[in-house]
Short mmCIF file of C-alpha atoms and ligand atoms in Angstrom, two decimals:
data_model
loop_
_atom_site.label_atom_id
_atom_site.label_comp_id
_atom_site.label_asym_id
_atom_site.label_seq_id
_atom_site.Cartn_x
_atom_site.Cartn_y
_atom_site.Cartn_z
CA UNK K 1 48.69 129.96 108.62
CA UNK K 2 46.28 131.85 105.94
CA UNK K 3 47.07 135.27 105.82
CA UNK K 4 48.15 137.51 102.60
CA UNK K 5 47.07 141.16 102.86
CA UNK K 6 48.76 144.13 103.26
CA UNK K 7 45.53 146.05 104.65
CA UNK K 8 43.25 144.89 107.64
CA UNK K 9 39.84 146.75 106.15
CA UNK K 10 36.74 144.48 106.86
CA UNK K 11 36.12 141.01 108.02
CA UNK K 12 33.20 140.75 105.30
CA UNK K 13 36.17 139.87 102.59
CA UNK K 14 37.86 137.75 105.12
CA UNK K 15 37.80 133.79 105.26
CA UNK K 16 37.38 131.36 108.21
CA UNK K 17 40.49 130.56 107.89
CA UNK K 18 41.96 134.03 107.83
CA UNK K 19 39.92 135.09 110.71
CA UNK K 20 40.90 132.13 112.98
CA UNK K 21 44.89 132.84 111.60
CA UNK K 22 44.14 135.91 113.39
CA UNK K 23 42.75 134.62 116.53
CA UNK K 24 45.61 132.01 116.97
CA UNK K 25 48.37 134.53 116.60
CA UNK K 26 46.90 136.80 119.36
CA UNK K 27 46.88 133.66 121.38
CA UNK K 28 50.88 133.45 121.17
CA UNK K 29 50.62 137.51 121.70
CA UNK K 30 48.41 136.87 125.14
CA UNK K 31 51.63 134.61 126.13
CA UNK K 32 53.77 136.86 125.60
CA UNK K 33 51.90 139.32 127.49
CA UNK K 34 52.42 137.22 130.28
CA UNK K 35 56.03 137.28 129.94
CA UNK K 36 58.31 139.53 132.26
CA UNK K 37 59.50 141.28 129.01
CA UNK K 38 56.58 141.82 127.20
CA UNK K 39 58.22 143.46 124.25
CA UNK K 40 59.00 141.81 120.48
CA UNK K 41 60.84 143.76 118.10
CA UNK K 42 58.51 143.08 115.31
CA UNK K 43 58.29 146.31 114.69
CA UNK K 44 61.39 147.76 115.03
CA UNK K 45 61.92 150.83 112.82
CA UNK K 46 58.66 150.92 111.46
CA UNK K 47 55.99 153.63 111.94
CA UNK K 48 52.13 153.89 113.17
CA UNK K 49 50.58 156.85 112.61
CA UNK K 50 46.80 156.50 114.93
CA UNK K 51 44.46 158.84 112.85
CA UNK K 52 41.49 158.86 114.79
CA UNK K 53 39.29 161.25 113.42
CA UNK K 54 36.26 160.16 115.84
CA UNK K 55 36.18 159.91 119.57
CA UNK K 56 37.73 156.88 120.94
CA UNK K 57 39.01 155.68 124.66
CA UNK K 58 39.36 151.31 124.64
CA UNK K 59 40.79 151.54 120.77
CA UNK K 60 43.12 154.23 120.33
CA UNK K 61 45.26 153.32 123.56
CA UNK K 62 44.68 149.42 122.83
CA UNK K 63 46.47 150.22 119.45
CA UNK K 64 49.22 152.38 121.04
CA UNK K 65 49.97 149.88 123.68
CA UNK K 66 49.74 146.66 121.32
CA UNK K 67 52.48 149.53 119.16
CA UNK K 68 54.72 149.87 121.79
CA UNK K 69 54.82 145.87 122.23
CA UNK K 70 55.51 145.26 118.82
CA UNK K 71 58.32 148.16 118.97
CA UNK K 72 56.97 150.73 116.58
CA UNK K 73 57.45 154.36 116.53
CA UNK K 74 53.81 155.75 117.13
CA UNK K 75 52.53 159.08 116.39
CA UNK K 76 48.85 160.02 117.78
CA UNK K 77 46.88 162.23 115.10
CA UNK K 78 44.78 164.34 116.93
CA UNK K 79 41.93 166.22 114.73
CA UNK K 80 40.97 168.75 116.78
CA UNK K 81 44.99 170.08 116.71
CA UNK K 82 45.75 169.35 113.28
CA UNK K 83 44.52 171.04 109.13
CA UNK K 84 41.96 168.75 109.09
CA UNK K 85 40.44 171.46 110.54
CA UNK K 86 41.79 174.29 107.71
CA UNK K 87 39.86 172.38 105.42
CA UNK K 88 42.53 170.06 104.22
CA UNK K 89 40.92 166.99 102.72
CA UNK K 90 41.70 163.41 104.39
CA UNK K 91 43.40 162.19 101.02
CA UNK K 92 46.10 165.32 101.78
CA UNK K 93 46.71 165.21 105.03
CA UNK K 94 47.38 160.72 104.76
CA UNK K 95 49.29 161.52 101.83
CA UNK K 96 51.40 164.11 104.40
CA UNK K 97 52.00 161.39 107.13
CA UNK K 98 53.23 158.90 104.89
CA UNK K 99 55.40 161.91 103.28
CA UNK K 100 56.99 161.66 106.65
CA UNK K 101 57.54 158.06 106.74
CA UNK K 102 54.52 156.38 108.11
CA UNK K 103 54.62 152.48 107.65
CA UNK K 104 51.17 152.44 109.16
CA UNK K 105 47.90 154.48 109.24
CA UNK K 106 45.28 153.38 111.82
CA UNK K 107 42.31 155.53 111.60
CA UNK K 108 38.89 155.78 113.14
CA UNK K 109 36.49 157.86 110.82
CA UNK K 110 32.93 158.92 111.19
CA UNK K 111 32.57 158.24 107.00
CA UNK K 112 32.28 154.46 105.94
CA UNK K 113 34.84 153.50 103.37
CA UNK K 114 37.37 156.39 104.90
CA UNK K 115 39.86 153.12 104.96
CA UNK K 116 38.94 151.43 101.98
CA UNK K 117 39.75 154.84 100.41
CA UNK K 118 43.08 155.42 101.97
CA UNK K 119 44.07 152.19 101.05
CA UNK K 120 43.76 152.78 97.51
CA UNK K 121 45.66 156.03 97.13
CA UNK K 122 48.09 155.23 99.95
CA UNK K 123 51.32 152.64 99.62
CA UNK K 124 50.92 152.56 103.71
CA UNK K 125 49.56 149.80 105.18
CA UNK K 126 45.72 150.72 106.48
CA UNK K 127 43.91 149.12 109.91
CA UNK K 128 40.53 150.05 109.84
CA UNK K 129 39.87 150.94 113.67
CA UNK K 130 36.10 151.74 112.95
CA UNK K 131 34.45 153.48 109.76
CA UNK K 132 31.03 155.20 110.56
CA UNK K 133 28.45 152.64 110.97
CA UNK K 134 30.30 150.38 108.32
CA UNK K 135 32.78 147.75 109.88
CA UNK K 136 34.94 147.57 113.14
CA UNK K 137 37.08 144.47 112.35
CA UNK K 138 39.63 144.49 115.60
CA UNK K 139 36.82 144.60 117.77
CA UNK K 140 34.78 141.50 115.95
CA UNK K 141 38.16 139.50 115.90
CA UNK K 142 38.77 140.84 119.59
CA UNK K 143 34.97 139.43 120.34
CA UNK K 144 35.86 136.24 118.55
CA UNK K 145 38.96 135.48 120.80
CA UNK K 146 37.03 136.22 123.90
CA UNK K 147 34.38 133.89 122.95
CA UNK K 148 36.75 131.28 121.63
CA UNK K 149 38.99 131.64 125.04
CA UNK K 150 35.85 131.35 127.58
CA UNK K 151 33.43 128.95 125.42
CA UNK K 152 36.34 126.65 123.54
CA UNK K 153 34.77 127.39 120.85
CA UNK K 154 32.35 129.22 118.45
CA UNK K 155 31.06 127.05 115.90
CA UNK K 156 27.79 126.03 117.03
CA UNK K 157 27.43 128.45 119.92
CA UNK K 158 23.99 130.56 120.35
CA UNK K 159 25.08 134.17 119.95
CA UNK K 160 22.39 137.21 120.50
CA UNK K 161 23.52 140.77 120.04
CA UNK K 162 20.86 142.79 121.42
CA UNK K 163 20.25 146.79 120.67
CA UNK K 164 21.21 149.53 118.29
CA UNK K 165 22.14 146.99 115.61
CA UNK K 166 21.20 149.47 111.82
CA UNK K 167 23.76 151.83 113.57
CA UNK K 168 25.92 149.91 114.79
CA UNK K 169 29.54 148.90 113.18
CA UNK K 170 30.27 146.79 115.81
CA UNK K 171 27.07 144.41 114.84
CA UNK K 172 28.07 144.21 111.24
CA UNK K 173 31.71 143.22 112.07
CA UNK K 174 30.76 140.26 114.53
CA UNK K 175 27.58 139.09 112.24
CA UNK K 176 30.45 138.54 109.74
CA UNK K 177 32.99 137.16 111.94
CA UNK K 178 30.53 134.73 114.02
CA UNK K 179 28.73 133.51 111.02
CA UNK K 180 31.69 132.80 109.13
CA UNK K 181 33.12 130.95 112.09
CA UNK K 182 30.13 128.96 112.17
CA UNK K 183 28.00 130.70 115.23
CA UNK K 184 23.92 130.95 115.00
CA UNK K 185 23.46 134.83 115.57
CA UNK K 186 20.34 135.92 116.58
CA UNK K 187 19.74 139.76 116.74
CA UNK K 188 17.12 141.74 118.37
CA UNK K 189 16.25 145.45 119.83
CA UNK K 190 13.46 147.53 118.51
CA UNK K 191 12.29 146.95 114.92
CA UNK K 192 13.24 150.45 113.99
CA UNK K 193 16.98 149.44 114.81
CA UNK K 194 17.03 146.01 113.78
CA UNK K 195 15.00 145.52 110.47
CA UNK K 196 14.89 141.91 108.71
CA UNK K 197 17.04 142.92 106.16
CA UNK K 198 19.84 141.89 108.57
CA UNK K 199 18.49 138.36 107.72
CA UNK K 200 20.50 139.09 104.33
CA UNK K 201 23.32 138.27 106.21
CA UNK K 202 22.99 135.14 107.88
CA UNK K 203 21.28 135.88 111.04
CA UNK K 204 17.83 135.19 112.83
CA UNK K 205 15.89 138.51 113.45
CA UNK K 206 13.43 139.03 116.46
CA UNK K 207 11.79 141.59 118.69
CA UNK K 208 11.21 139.35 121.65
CA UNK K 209 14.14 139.85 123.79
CA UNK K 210 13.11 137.40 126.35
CA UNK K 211 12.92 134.62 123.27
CA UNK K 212 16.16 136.12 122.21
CA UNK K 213 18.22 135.38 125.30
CA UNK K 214 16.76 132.10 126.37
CA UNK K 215 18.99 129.79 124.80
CA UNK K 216 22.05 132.46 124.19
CA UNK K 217 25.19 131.21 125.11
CA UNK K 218 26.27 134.30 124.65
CA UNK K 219 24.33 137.81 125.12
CA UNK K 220 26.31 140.62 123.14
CA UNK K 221 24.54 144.38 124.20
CA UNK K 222 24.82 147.00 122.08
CA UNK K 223 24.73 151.19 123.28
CA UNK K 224 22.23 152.99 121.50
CA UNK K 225 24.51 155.17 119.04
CA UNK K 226 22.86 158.49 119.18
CA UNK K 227 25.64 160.10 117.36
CA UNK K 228 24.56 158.48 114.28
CA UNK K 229 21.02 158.24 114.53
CA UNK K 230 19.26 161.05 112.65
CA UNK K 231 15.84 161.07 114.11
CA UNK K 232 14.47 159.41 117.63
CA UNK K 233 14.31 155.73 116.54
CA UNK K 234 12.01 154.86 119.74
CA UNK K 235 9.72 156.84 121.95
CA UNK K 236 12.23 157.34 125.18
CA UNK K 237 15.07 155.90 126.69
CA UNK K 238 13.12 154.47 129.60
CA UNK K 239 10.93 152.85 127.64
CA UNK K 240 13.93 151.00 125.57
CA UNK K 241 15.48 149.87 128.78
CA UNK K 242 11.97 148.43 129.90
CA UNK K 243 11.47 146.48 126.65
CA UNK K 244 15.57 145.24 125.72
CA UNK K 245 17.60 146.59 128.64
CA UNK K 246 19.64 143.72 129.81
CA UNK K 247 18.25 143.24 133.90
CA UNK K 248 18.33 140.82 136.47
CA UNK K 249 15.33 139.37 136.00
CA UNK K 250 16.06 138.67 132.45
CA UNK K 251 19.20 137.29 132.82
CA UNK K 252 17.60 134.89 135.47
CA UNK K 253 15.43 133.19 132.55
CA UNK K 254 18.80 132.43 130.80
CA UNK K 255 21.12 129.62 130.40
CA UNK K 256 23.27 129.56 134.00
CA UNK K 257 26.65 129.82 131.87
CA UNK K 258 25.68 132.16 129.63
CA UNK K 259 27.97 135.48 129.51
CA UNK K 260 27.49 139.15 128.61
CA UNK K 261 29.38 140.72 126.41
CA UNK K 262 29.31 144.74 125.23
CA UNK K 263 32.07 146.32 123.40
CA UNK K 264 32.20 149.31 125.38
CA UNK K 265 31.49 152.22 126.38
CA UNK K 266 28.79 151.14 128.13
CA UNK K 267 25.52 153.08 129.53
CA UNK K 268 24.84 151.57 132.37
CA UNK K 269 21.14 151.61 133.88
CA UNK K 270 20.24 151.77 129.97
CA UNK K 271 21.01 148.55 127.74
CA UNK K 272 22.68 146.78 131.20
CA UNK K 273 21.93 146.75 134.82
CA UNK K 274 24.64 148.32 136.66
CA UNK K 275 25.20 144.78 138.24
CA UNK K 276 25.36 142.41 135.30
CA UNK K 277 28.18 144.96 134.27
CA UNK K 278 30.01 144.15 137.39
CA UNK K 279 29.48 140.61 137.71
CA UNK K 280 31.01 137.42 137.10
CA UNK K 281 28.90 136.86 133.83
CA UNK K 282 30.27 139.86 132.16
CA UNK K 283 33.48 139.46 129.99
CA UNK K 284 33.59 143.34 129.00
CA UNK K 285 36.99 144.18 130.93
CA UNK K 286 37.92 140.60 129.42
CA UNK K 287 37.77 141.50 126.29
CA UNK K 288 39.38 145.26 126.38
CA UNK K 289 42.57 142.85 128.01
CA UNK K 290 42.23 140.60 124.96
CA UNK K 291 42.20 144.19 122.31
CA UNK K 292 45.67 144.44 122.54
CA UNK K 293 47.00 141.05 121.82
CA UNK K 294 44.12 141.00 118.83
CA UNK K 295 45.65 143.97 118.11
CA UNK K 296 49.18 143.01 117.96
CA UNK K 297 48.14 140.15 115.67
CA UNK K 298 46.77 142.17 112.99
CA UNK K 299 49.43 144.63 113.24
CA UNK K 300 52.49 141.76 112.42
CA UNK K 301 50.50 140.08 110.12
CA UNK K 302 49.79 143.32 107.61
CA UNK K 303 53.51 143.24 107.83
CA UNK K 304 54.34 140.38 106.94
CA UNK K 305 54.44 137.94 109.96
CA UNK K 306 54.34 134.78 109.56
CA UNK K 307 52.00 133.43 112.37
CA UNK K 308 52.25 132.01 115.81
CA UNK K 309 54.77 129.55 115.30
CA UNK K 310 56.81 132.80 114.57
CA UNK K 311 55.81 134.49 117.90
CA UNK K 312 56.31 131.58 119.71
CA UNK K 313 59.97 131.20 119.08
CA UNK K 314 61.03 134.74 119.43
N1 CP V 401 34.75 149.57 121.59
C1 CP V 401 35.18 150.77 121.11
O1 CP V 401 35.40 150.96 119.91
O2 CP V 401 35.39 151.70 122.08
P1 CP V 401 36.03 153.14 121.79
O3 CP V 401 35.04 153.92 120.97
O4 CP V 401 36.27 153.76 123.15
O5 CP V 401 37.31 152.94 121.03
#
């Protein structure tokens, strides 16, 4: 067990040994998902306030659920309702919630560093469920378990995550996570969205998508994230689809048990054939399942848990 914080914020400050704490305590969470009662009164008495500032369908109900398992009181922050939109300043209105008791603050923001922020002038515990193109930790350590669960293992593995990568918080959270657990990450897409600065970080950069996927063991797609991208990044959607869209015949050229991964939502006829989504290779329903034990984990340890051995026996 190797796990001390009172924040989850990034997995770029976490350890190996802090992310695979994680991933064995959602293991003992799965279990008890598979339990007639599938409640623990972790918990109990404790508030979650989901401030999701950004649009969000797999995350915000994957933290509600994994909530309700754990026994919390939940409120759900909704922006569009609330004096966010009166001009009050996010420092205000956290400061409000956790005037009203919040134990918790979840949030989703379209600003990096929105949860770094909050955790500084905030005594509430802060989950980072996805900061602008910045970080998206739950869904990296919700990536890692999947992989873990199907492959056995990570270290060693060939990982490619293909698309939308300079955009993409999703990218930066599993470079960290996968290279940390000792993965070879390879990423590709066009060179507007996936300059060789990423090399910085530990990974193998190419343009070739057909070199990129040939010896993947796993193929992680990407959506092209137009809401952040501030200019046209390549000449048309068709044409991205013909050079890095994930199709049969590509898939054909790779190794027969490699699996496709995508974090959701995905486009299909874009960055995956509408078939590939469906199939047996795809884990992408697999790993929405797997968000809410992932999520449960990082929930009880911010507050305290002790790890699986803890789950386990209650
Ligand atoms: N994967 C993911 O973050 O999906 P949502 O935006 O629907 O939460």
């Amino acid at each position: 067990m190797s796990w001390n914080r009172k924040h989850l914020l990034d997995i770029e400050s976490l350890s190996a040994a802090e992310i695979l704490t994680v991933l064995d305590t959602a293991r003992a969470f799965k279990a008890v998902g598979e339990r007639a009662i599938k409640k623990v009164p972790a918990l109990r008495g404790k508030t979650v306030v989901n401030l999701f500032v950004e649009p969000s369908t797999r995350t915000r109900i994957s933290f509600e659920l994994s909530e309700q398992r754990l026994s919390a009181d939940i409120i759900n922050f909704t922006a569009e309702a609330s004096s966010l939109k009166k001009g009050e300043t996010l420092k205000d209105t956290a400061k409000n919630l956790e005037a009203l008791n919040a134990d918790f603050i979840v949030i989703r923001h379209s600003a990096a560093g929105a949860p770094h922020f909050l955790s500084r002038v905030l005594n509430s515990h802060v989950i980072n469920a996805g900061d602008g193109a910045h970080e998206h930790p739950t869904q990296a350590l919700l990536d890692a378990f999947t992989i873990r669960e199907r492959k056995g293992k990570i270290e060693g593995l060939n990982v490619t995550i293909l698309g939308d990568i300079l955009f993409s918080r999703v990218a930066r959270s599993n470079i960290w996570a996968l290279t940390k657990l000792g993965a070879r990450v390879t990423l590709c897409g066009p060179a507007t969205l996936v300059p060789r600065t990423f090399e910085q970080m530990g990974c193998r950069v190419t343009h070739n998508v057909d070199e990129a996927i040939r010896d993947a063991d796993i193929i992680h797609l990407l959506r092209i994230q137009h809401e952040r991208q501030r200019q046209t990044m390549f000449p048309s959607i068709g044409e991205y689809t013909q050079l890095f869209g994930l199709n049969k015949a590509r898939l054909a050229q790779t190794k027969p048990d490699s699996l496709v991964m995508h974090p959701g939502p995905i486009n299909r006829g874009v960055e995956i054939d509408s078939d590939i989504a469906d199939s047996d290779r795809s884990l992408i329903l697999e790993q929405v399942t797997n968000g809410i034990a992932v999520r449960m984990a990082v929930l009880f340890l911010v507050n305290g848990g002790k790890g699986p051995q803890e789950i386990a026996a209650s």
